[in-house]
């Protein structure tokens, strides 16, 4: 167990990783929350402060360079008048006083240090003789002789920490630099963390009940969160594709893309990386995610374009389209409401680069593909087959009238009806509350209590002939709770009456349990005679996955030398989903039992109200 407030010192690399972001929901803003709550006391070396300001200045310099480059590129393509007229004047705005911008960034950081009431360690805590001894004895952080000059700041900071905290006062040291950690030296009062998230998680683990509840809610919501993350990425296109890479000698390879567009996101999975903050109701959680992401990227191929000496420019510049395939690992932060089991996603960006790249290839030039395929497709149409380039539309058009769609939608309608029943239930409960307020509550309770006692969780009454005021309030609160629950169930989003590829549908029960039904995106490369599989699956409330599929059989017909049919196959679509239907039917049966039990309670209340 930590003793609070816990002293926390932070290395510069941690602040760099946070990009000095002080916005809502950021890691540094969470740090301030812990300080405000009296849980953390921040202690920083003056060297860390100076390094941070130097890095902030570098950020500003780089941002100004990007702004100037953007302005130049915009004005190459258009005029300042037109840009201002259409309302994009901000693209042309650059600051001429870079020093003033750097000063503002330093002010922002100083204000942050004031807000968190940071204790700044001065040079008076540095024992230079001890550091010189470590230098000549090649002790941490001076093991690597080639980097000795670079390691002096780490040695200074480590010396300050050891002097400030001694061997008694606990201190959490946050750094992802192993050399710096070694320089601080192992001690019973030193607690090392590789990130602020790891520190926050350790603090929150001490709130055992709320921490366990947070993890359980995330597990329960996992089949909703995954599709939401995919939808967020698709809607925001918050990806950056870095086509260039560099080897150890600085040699550049790859492509400098002008534009990139998200093509597909699939196979997303995640785990809880850290629980960053918990209140009585909410938890902020960082998820470590993995997903297969593909993007279509474009660049102008100047390397293979001729140079026109008269016009002084490249001519016949071709735009090359590349497909980048990546398996990306990224972090995102969500806020979970543990009571309502709802959540929201904080903005995040995904970087696709050489580390995540699995494949990269040029997509065939459309003109050649169209010409060759057009001839083949004309022959296929004459034989009654679908053109190879039209099978995506063929699948989409067939889905609404398929057995799969009819059977699933029929069950969706049953589940929707179960939810609709609760609209009447909420009205009855509300009427009962009104009657209790306007009539003799003891008479009404005496009429319904014996009938509900064995079939509901109605609060216990000690003596039905002498009902206490306290017991009346408990009954009212119970009825009010039943009314609110019934109203919420009736207002749940209805399940759709159509199915679509690339869609995950949350099936919510009247008991707040959930299933997730998914039809994958159409990702096929049909050739004559091939079988293309699109996965469909249902994730039940236990986290089990029940699988099915849609199989496209691509038809063809070959002829022998005499012009007669030699071999071939009819085109067809097969739907395999029997196990999925069985699971949904079992789920509906469970939900139906709950609705029937609730209906008995409501019917008794209706009878009593009708007799009064």
XYZ file of C-alpha atoms in Angstrom:
612
model
C 0.000 0.000 0.000
C 1.244 3.474 -0.896
C 1.323 6.280 1.628
C -0.513 9.334 0.298
C 0.228 11.848 -0.953
C 2.742 9.781 -2.924
C 5.797 11.687 -4.161
C 6.164 11.196 -7.914
C 9.111 12.279 -10.034
C 8.902 12.154 -13.822
C 11.617 11.788 -16.446
C 11.619 14.018 -19.528
C 10.898 11.084 -21.848
C 7.525 10.585 -20.134
C 6.527 14.206 -20.766
C 7.758 13.839 -24.363
C 5.593 10.730 -24.817
C 2.573 12.700 -23.548
C 3.457 15.436 -26.107
C 2.880 17.965 -23.307
C -0.843 17.637 -24.017
C -2.883 19.376 -21.317
C -6.294 18.883 -22.943
C -9.293 17.218 -21.297
C -8.784 13.488 -20.871
C -5.036 13.710 -21.526
C -2.522 11.853 -19.374
C -1.117 15.068 -17.916
C -4.599 16.350 -17.104
C -5.232 13.091 -15.237
C -1.988 13.708 -13.341
C -3.321 17.112 -12.277
C -6.544 15.439 -11.073
C -4.511 13.138 -8.822
C -2.627 16.152 -7.457
C -5.893 18.034 -6.835
C -7.259 14.998 -4.966
C -4.213 14.906 -2.699
C -3.077 11.504 -3.980
C 0.114 12.591 -5.777
C 2.780 15.143 -4.955
C 4.907 15.963 -8.049
C 8.635 16.481 -7.553
C 10.659 17.420 -10.665
C 14.319 18.000 -11.290
C 15.143 21.469 -12.606
C 17.000 19.608 -15.371
C 13.739 17.930 -16.458
C 12.039 21.339 -16.508
C 14.781 22.847 -18.708
C 14.863 19.822 -21.033
C 11.064 19.950 -21.376
C 11.111 23.620 -22.353
C 13.820 22.865 -24.920
C 11.682 20.083 -26.392
C 8.610 22.340 -26.427
C 10.589 24.927 -28.396
C 11.529 22.190 -30.865
C 7.834 21.286 -31.220
C 6.923 24.893 -31.964
C 9.768 25.233 -34.491
C 8.610 22.104 -36.274
C 4.968 23.223 -36.268
C 5.985 26.589 -37.765
C 7.939 24.773 -40.471
C 4.932 22.630 -41.330
C 2.722 25.752 -41.447
C 5.120 27.535 -43.825
C 5.362 24.473 -46.068
C 1.574 24.127 -46.123
C 1.141 27.792 -47.060
C 3.627 27.429 -49.930
C 1.916 24.273 -51.233
C -1.538 25.892 -51.066
C -0.384 28.966 -52.965
C 1.218 26.756 -55.613
C -2.192 25.286 -56.377
C -4.395 28.354 -55.938
C -4.474 32.090 -55.233
C -4.616 33.886 -51.930
C -7.806 35.664 -53.032
C -9.647 32.403 -53.754
C -8.426 30.730 -50.557
C -9.667 33.675 -48.465
C -12.953 33.860 -50.381
C -13.909 30.219 -49.768
C -13.121 30.571 -46.054
C -9.794 28.723 -45.817
C -7.707 31.754 -44.871
C -6.410 29.946 -41.775
C -4.305 27.781 -44.116
C -2.315 30.884 -45.058
C -1.750 32.156 -41.532
C 1.780 31.830 -40.185
C 3.420 33.639 -37.308
C 6.413 35.829 -38.058
C 7.430 35.964 -34.405
C 8.495 32.409 -33.629
C 10.196 33.473 -30.403
C 6.882 34.752 -29.069
C 5.270 31.368 -29.799
C 8.072 29.550 -28.009
C 7.645 31.875 -25.023
C 3.899 31.093 -24.938
C 4.627 27.351 -24.945
C 7.004 27.848 -22.002
C 4.345 29.897 -20.199
C 1.865 27.059 -20.730
C 4.295 24.602 -19.174
C 5.109 26.969 -16.272
C 1.379 27.382 -15.604
C 1.031 23.598 -15.542
C 3.853 23.302 -13.012
C 2.103 25.929 -10.874
C -1.264 24.139 -11.197
C 0.228 20.871 -9.967
C 2.232 22.690 -7.278
C 5.394 20.907 -8.430
C 8.399 20.897 -6.141
C 11.481 21.719 -8.249
C 14.785 20.170 -7.188
C 17.763 22.532 -7.549
C 21.443 21.997 -8.240
C 22.208 22.220 -4.519
C 21.118 18.563 -4.253
C 23.735 17.393 -6.780
C 26.838 15.737 -5.332
C 29.347 16.313 -8.137
C 32.086 14.259 -6.488
C 29.782 11.207 -6.328
C 28.910 11.577 -10.018
C 32.593 11.868 -11.008
C 33.283 8.666 -9.064
C 30.498 6.883 -10.990
C 31.949 8.225 -14.238
C 35.440 6.839 -13.683
C 34.188 3.586 -12.138
C 31.783 3.146 -15.106
C 28.778 2.800 -12.825
C 25.213 3.449 -14.102
C 24.420 5.422 -16.134
C 27.947 5.481 -17.607
C 28.243 1.825 -18.769
C 28.181 2.796 -22.474
C 31.410 4.680 -23.101
C 30.219 6.183 -26.400
C 27.313 7.961 -24.714
C 28.967 9.232 -21.537
C 28.343 12.907 -22.255
C 24.648 12.243 -22.896
C 24.311 10.372 -19.597
C 25.443 13.257 -17.371
C 21.936 14.795 -17.110
C 20.553 11.389 -16.015
C 23.299 11.123 -13.410
C 22.502 14.615 -12.096
C 18.762 13.870 -11.835
C 19.336 10.483 -10.169
C 21.652 12.156 -7.673
C 19.001 14.780 -6.876
C 16.390 12.075 -6.291
C 18.608 10.029 -3.958
C 19.551 13.148 -1.989
C 15.975 14.464 -1.763
C 14.293 11.229 -0.676
C 17.084 9.415 1.128
C 16.285 5.871 2.213
C 13.050 6.509 4.107
C 10.549 8.574 2.065
C 8.702 6.676 -0.673
C 9.003 7.997 -4.228
C 7.521 6.762 -7.500
C 10.023 7.197 -10.339
C 8.371 7.312 -13.770
C 10.731 6.717 -16.697
C 11.069 4.385 -19.688
C 14.863 4.809 -19.747
C 16.499 1.727 -18.216
C 19.814 3.533 -17.823
C 18.157 6.272 -15.790
C 16.412 3.678 -13.599
C 19.743 1.999 -12.903
C 21.273 5.367 -12.032
C 18.514 5.951 -9.452
C 19.528 2.591 -7.918
C 17.288 -0.013 -6.362
C 16.053 0.880 -2.894
C 13.087 -0.193 -0.734
C 11.578 3.294 -1.006
C 11.951 3.519 -4.823
C 8.959 2.389 -6.935
C 9.658 2.314 -10.684
C 7.019 2.722 -13.400
C 7.508 2.746 -17.164
C 4.634 5.173 -17.781
C 2.166 7.400 -15.962
C -0.543 4.927 -16.972
C 1.263 2.145 -15.102
C 1.474 4.406 -12.026
C -2.223 5.326 -12.226
C -3.140 1.650 -12.605
C -1.142 0.707 -9.512
C -2.871 3.422 -7.476
C -6.329 2.341 -8.654
C -5.676 -1.337 -7.915
C -5.736 -0.415 -4.260
C -9.455 0.390 -4.700
C -10.037 -3.323 -5.132
C -13.824 -3.389 -5.477
C -14.108 -0.510 -7.977
C -11.089 -1.776 -9.932
C -12.573 -5.276 -10.257
C -15.932 -3.765 -11.235
C -14.221 -1.710 -13.958
C -12.494 -4.771 -15.433
C -15.740 -6.775 -15.331
C -17.712 -4.008 -17.065
C -15.071 -3.811 -19.818
C -15.330 -7.586 -20.308
C -19.098 -7.341 -20.452
C -18.931 -4.509 -22.995
C -16.149 -5.984 -25.151
C -18.453 -7.035 -27.971
C -19.873 -3.528 -28.131
C -16.577 -1.697 -27.768
C -14.790 -3.517 -30.617
C -17.363 -2.587 -33.321
C -17.526 0.963 -31.926
C -13.745 1.320 -32.272
C -13.947 0.126 -35.883
C -16.755 2.589 -36.576
C -14.803 5.408 -34.902
C -11.750 4.726 -37.070
C -13.862 4.535 -40.229
C -15.824 7.681 -39.420
C -12.844 9.807 -38.420
C -10.170 8.320 -40.711
C -7.763 9.188 -37.912
C -4.825 7.361 -39.465
C -1.456 8.624 -40.657
C 0.363 6.480 -43.209
C 4.114 6.955 -43.262
C 5.318 5.450 -46.514
C 8.971 6.374 -46.060
C 11.363 4.397 -43.895
C 15.048 4.695 -43.086
C 17.707 2.112 -42.353
C 20.482 2.446 -39.770
C 22.565 4.474 -42.246
C 19.748 6.908 -42.901
C 19.034 5.567 -46.395
C 15.483 6.421 -47.423
C 13.169 3.850 -49.014
C 9.471 3.753 -49.798
C 7.070 6.423 -50.993
C 6.210 9.951 -49.894
C 2.435 9.836 -50.183
C 0.426 12.888 -51.157
C -2.875 11.404 -49.957
C -4.014 8.340 -48.072
C -7.489 6.964 -47.420
C -8.659 4.219 -45.129
C -9.645 1.099 -47.078
C -10.642 -1.353 -44.349
C -10.419 -2.146 -40.638
C -10.926 -5.683 -39.344
C -9.937 -8.238 -36.697
C -9.816 -5.698 -33.904
C -8.950 -6.946 -30.429
C -8.012 -5.167 -27.222
C -7.063 -5.598 -23.602
C -6.994 -3.231 -20.642
C -3.563 -1.635 -20.432
C -4.259 0.574 -17.422
C -7.117 1.919 -15.330
C -6.170 5.590 -15.306
C -8.792 7.163 -13.067
C -11.834 6.089 -11.057
C -14.614 8.069 -9.420
C -17.753 6.797 -7.692
C -19.379 6.205 -11.079
C -16.847 6.580 -13.901
C -13.588 4.906 -14.906
C -11.104 6.162 -17.472
C -9.304 3.216 -19.040
C -6.486 2.924 -21.582
C -6.952 0.039 -23.997
C -4.100 -1.592 -25.888
C -5.598 -2.432 -29.270
C -4.581 -4.509 -32.271
C -6.251 -4.349 -35.689
C -5.672 -5.193 -39.336
C -5.848 -1.926 -41.256
C -5.439 -1.312 -44.970
C -5.134 2.061 -46.666
C -5.044 3.271 -50.257
C -2.247 5.769 -50.787
C -1.353 8.002 -53.721
C 1.791 9.743 -54.913
C 2.887 11.542 -58.064
C 5.468 9.465 -59.935
C 7.944 12.186 -60.887
C 10.786 9.654 -61.053
C 9.352 8.163 -64.249
C 7.953 11.375 -65.745
C 9.752 13.260 -68.566
C 11.073 16.759 -67.973
C 9.936 19.504 -70.376
C 12.857 21.899 -70.758
C 10.643 24.554 -72.345
C 7.990 24.715 -69.636
C 10.527 23.818 -66.940
C 8.249 21.198 -65.410
C 7.525 17.466 -65.435
C 4.890 16.314 -67.914
C 2.678 13.219 -68.092
C 3.091 12.730 -64.355
C 1.243 9.585 -63.384
C -0.567 9.144 -60.077
C 0.360 5.794 -58.540
C -2.080 4.057 -56.189
C -0.588 1.807 -53.518
C -2.334 -0.506 -51.069
C -0.718 -0.615 -47.616
C -1.575 -3.600 -45.387
C -0.795 -3.199 -41.676
C -1.280 -4.985 -38.384
C -1.345 -2.001 -36.085
C -0.989 -1.837 -32.317
C -2.279 1.367 -30.779
C -3.679 2.807 -27.581
C -6.961 4.546 -26.993
C -8.644 5.847 -23.878
C -12.310 5.339 -23.042
C -14.504 6.505 -20.186
C -16.868 3.894 -18.772
C -20.002 4.581 -16.751
C -20.016 1.595 -14.404
C -23.661 2.108 -13.438
C -25.283 2.411 -16.873
C -22.557 0.348 -18.565
C -22.146 2.941 -21.283
C -18.902 4.413 -22.577
C -17.334 7.095 -24.734
C -14.127 7.100 -26.755
C -11.552 9.876 -26.498
C -9.961 11.013 -29.799
C -6.876 9.104 -30.896
C -4.651 8.762 -33.956
C -3.159 5.607 -35.471
C 0.283 5.691 -37.059
C 0.888 3.156 -39.849
C 4.597 2.845 -40.620
C 7.387 0.378 -41.249
C 6.895 -1.272 -37.845
C 3.274 -2.245 -38.549
C 3.509 -2.837 -42.314
C 2.796 -6.399 -43.487
C 2.573 -5.771 -47.211
C 2.591 -2.990 -49.770
C 1.774 -3.278 -53.447
C 0.730 -1.192 -56.387
C -2.865 -1.585 -57.447
C -3.289 -2.371 -61.128
C -3.953 0.529 -63.397
C -7.689 0.846 -63.785
C -7.656 1.312 -67.560
C -5.871 -2.017 -68.204
C -8.007 -3.907 -65.712
C -11.224 -2.547 -67.170
C -10.233 -3.377 -70.738
C -9.286 -7.001 -70.060
C -12.123 -7.653 -67.669
C -14.680 -6.013 -69.951
C -14.057 -8.642 -72.655
C -14.214 -11.498 -70.125
C -17.355 -10.104 -68.497
C -19.139 -9.800 -71.848
C -18.546 -13.512 -72.445
C -19.765 -14.364 -68.930
C -22.956 -12.334 -69.320
C -23.762 -14.176 -72.595
C -23.465 -17.460 -70.667
C -25.741 -16.202 -67.882
C -23.033 -15.556 -65.284
C -22.324 -12.479 -63.198
C -19.322 -10.370 -64.315
C -16.323 -11.022 -62.067
C -16.177 -7.360 -61.084
C -19.845 -7.304 -60.001
C -19.959 -10.033 -57.381
C -19.875 -7.558 -54.494
C -23.119 -6.027 -55.786
C -24.441 -9.539 -56.464
C -23.925 -10.492 -52.809
C -25.392 -7.232 -51.507
C -28.494 -7.521 -53.686
C -29.049 -11.156 -52.689
C -28.751 -10.615 -48.930
C -32.127 -8.889 -48.216
C -34.158 -11.741 -49.763
C -31.947 -14.535 -48.447
C -32.981 -17.193 -45.960
C -30.342 -15.780 -43.608
C -31.914 -12.323 -43.633
C -35.491 -13.627 -43.318
C -34.687 -15.912 -40.361
C -32.561 -13.375 -38.467
C -34.966 -10.455 -38.995
C -37.880 -12.642 -37.869
C -36.069 -13.180 -34.573
C -35.159 -9.501 -34.313
C -38.881 -8.717 -34.526
C -39.592 -11.107 -31.638
C -36.949 -9.425 -29.491
C -38.289 -5.975 -30.392
C -41.765 -7.098 -29.303
C -40.429 -8.300 -25.952
C -39.060 -4.810 -25.357
C -42.335 -3.184 -26.462
C -44.248 -5.085 -23.763
C -42.435 -3.062 -21.129
C -44.000 0.189 -22.310
C -47.354 -1.015 -20.926
C -45.580 -2.308 -17.821
C -44.106 1.107 -17.045
C -47.558 2.689 -17.400
C -49.062 0.197 -14.941
C -46.284 0.757 -12.380
C -46.693 4.514 -12.763
C -50.458 4.202 -12.240
C -49.860 2.148 -9.096
C -47.529 4.830 -7.704
C -50.144 7.480 -8.399
C -52.803 5.392 -6.676
C -50.591 4.914 -3.624
C -50.116 8.676 -3.380
C -53.809 9.525 -3.812
C -55.533 6.692 -1.938
C -55.042 4.631 1.184
C -51.628 3.009 0.483
C -52.083 0.373 3.223
C -55.267 -0.942 1.637
C -53.683 -1.231 -1.816
C -50.469 -2.795 -0.504
C -52.512 -5.245 1.552
C -54.310 -6.244 -1.671
C -51.213 -6.844 -3.811
C -48.558 -7.942 -1.322
C -49.720 -11.554 -0.682
C -50.128 -12.140 -4.431
C -46.688 -10.751 -5.337
C -44.786 -12.253 -2.415
C -43.961 -15.557 -4.086
C -43.321 -14.280 -7.629
C -41.335 -11.078 -7.098
C -38.680 -9.449 -4.941
C -41.148 -7.023 -3.345
C -39.738 -5.709 -0.025
C -40.662 -7.730 3.051
C -43.483 -6.568 5.343
C -43.334 -7.779 8.927
C -47.046 -7.532 9.721
C -49.518 -7.097 6.844
C -52.179 -5.979 9.298
C -49.994 -3.189 10.651
C -47.896 -1.808 7.788
C -45.331 0.747 8.938
C -44.617 4.046 7.142
C -41.067 2.854 6.519
C -42.405 -0.245 4.754
C -44.732 1.857 2.616
C -41.756 3.949 1.433
C -39.771 0.784 0.656
C -42.683 -0.538 -1.435
C -42.958 2.793 -3.262
C -39.240 2.837 -3.972
C -39.462 -0.730 -5.302
C -42.348 0.156 -7.599
C -40.565 3.308 -8.773
C -37.468 1.241 -9.574
C -39.585 -1.274 -11.517
C -41.179 1.620 -13.405
C -37.816 3.141 -14.359
C -36.393 -0.210 -15.461
C -39.475 -0.977 -17.571
C -39.341 2.463 -19.152
C -35.646 2.066 -19.978
C -36.206 -1.378 -21.525
C -39.045 -0.059 -23.679
C -36.835 2.791 -24.920
C -33.937 0.541 -25.987
C -33.009 0.935 -29.652
C -35.013 -1.424 -31.815
C -33.182 -4.018 -33.852
C -33.023 -3.231 -37.602
C -35.237 -4.774 -40.263
C -32.371 -5.208 -42.718
C -28.910 -6.771 -42.623
C -25.786 -5.336 -44.226
C -22.255 -6.515 -44.856
C -19.621 -5.025 -42.566
C -22.155 -4.503 -39.769
C -22.188 -5.552 -36.119
C -25.575 -5.481 -34.404
C -25.936 -5.433 -30.620
C -28.883 -7.563 -29.481
C -29.922 -6.332 -26.069
C -32.086 -8.455 -23.785
C -34.714 -7.255 -21.351
C -32.342 -8.340 -18.565
C -29.639 -5.986 -19.938
C -27.579 -8.907 -21.297
C -26.178 -8.623 -24.808
C -25.358 -10.617 -27.913
C -23.419 -9.316 -30.896
C -24.276 -10.451 -34.441
C -21.738 -9.623 -37.164
C -21.502 -10.009 -40.918
C -17.973 -9.274 -42.106
C -17.079 -6.871 -44.888
C -17.041 -8.242 -48.430
C -13.370 -8.848 -49.139
C -13.260 -11.188 -52.128
C -11.136 -11.768 -55.229
C -13.453 -13.875 -57.410
C -12.046 -16.009 -60.191
C -13.887 -18.587 -62.245
C -14.713 -21.601 -60.069
C -13.434 -20.058 -56.831
C -15.237 -20.179 -53.498
C -15.252 -16.941 -51.535
C -16.098 -16.964 -47.815
C -17.562 -14.091 -45.785
C -17.679 -14.892 -42.061
C -20.768 -14.366 -39.956
C -20.760 -14.917 -36.215
C -22.626 -14.398 -32.979
C -20.901 -13.566 -29.693
C -23.057 -14.610 -26.748
C -23.177 -13.135 -23.264
C -20.543 -15.646 -22.063
C -18.034 -14.359 -24.598
C -18.353 -17.490 -26.754
C -18.267 -17.116 -30.531
C -20.732 -19.115 -32.666
C -19.626 -19.065 -36.291
C -21.296 -19.350 -39.669
C -20.503 -18.174 -43.162
C -21.740 -16.925 -46.487
C -20.116 -18.844 -49.347
C -20.063 -17.416 -52.857
C -19.471 -20.016 -55.573
C -18.231 -18.292 -58.728
C -19.768 -20.006 -61.749
C -18.076 -20.761 -65.066
C -18.447 -22.860 -68.211
C -15.702 -24.241 -70.449
C -16.124 -25.676 -73.943
C -14.357 -28.486 -75.754
C -12.933 -28.395 -79.291
C -16.341 -29.227 -80.805
C -18.002 -26.333 -79.033
C -19.785 -28.497 -76.501
C -19.773 -27.885 -72.768
C -16.817 -29.674 -71.158
C -16.867 -28.639 -67.526
C -18.271 -25.879 -65.359
C -20.235 -25.026 -62.256
C -23.313 -22.942 -61.474
C -22.889 -19.778 -59.476
C -24.555 -19.874 -56.099
C -24.605 -18.383 -52.614
C -24.718 -20.705 -49.610
C -25.678 -19.490 -46.138
C -24.608 -21.525 -43.107
C -26.066 -20.190 -39.857
C -27.942 -23.042 -38.120
C -25.868 -22.848 -34.916
C -26.336 -19.081 -34.783
C -30.119 -19.483 -35.039
C -30.133 -22.091 -32.258
C -28.227 -19.700 -29.982
C -30.574 -16.783 -30.754
C -33.643 -19.004 -30.229
C -32.274 -20.149 -26.870
C -31.657 -16.508 -25.936
C -35.199 -15.514 -26.958
C -36.584 -18.365 -24.854
C -34.667 -17.081 -21.810
C -35.864 -13.532 -22.396
C -39.429 -14.726 -22.954
C -39.398 -16.409 -19.524
C -38.338 -13.120 -17.936
C -41.116 -11.260 -19.780
C -43.704 -13.836 -18.715
C -42.655 -13.529 -15.063
C -42.879 -9.748 -15.290
C -46.266 -9.969 -17.023
C -47.688 -11.968 -14.100
C -46.662 -9.202 -11.692
C -48.191 -6.519 -13.927
C -51.422 -8.487 -14.384
C -51.888 -8.749 -10.614
C -51.349 -4.987 -10.255
C -53.831 -4.280 -13.094
C -56.460 -6.443 -11.398
C -56.016 -4.650 -8.076
C -56.143 -1.223 -9.733
C -59.252 -2.234 -11.664
C -61.015 -3.219 -8.474
C -60.305 0.102 -6.772
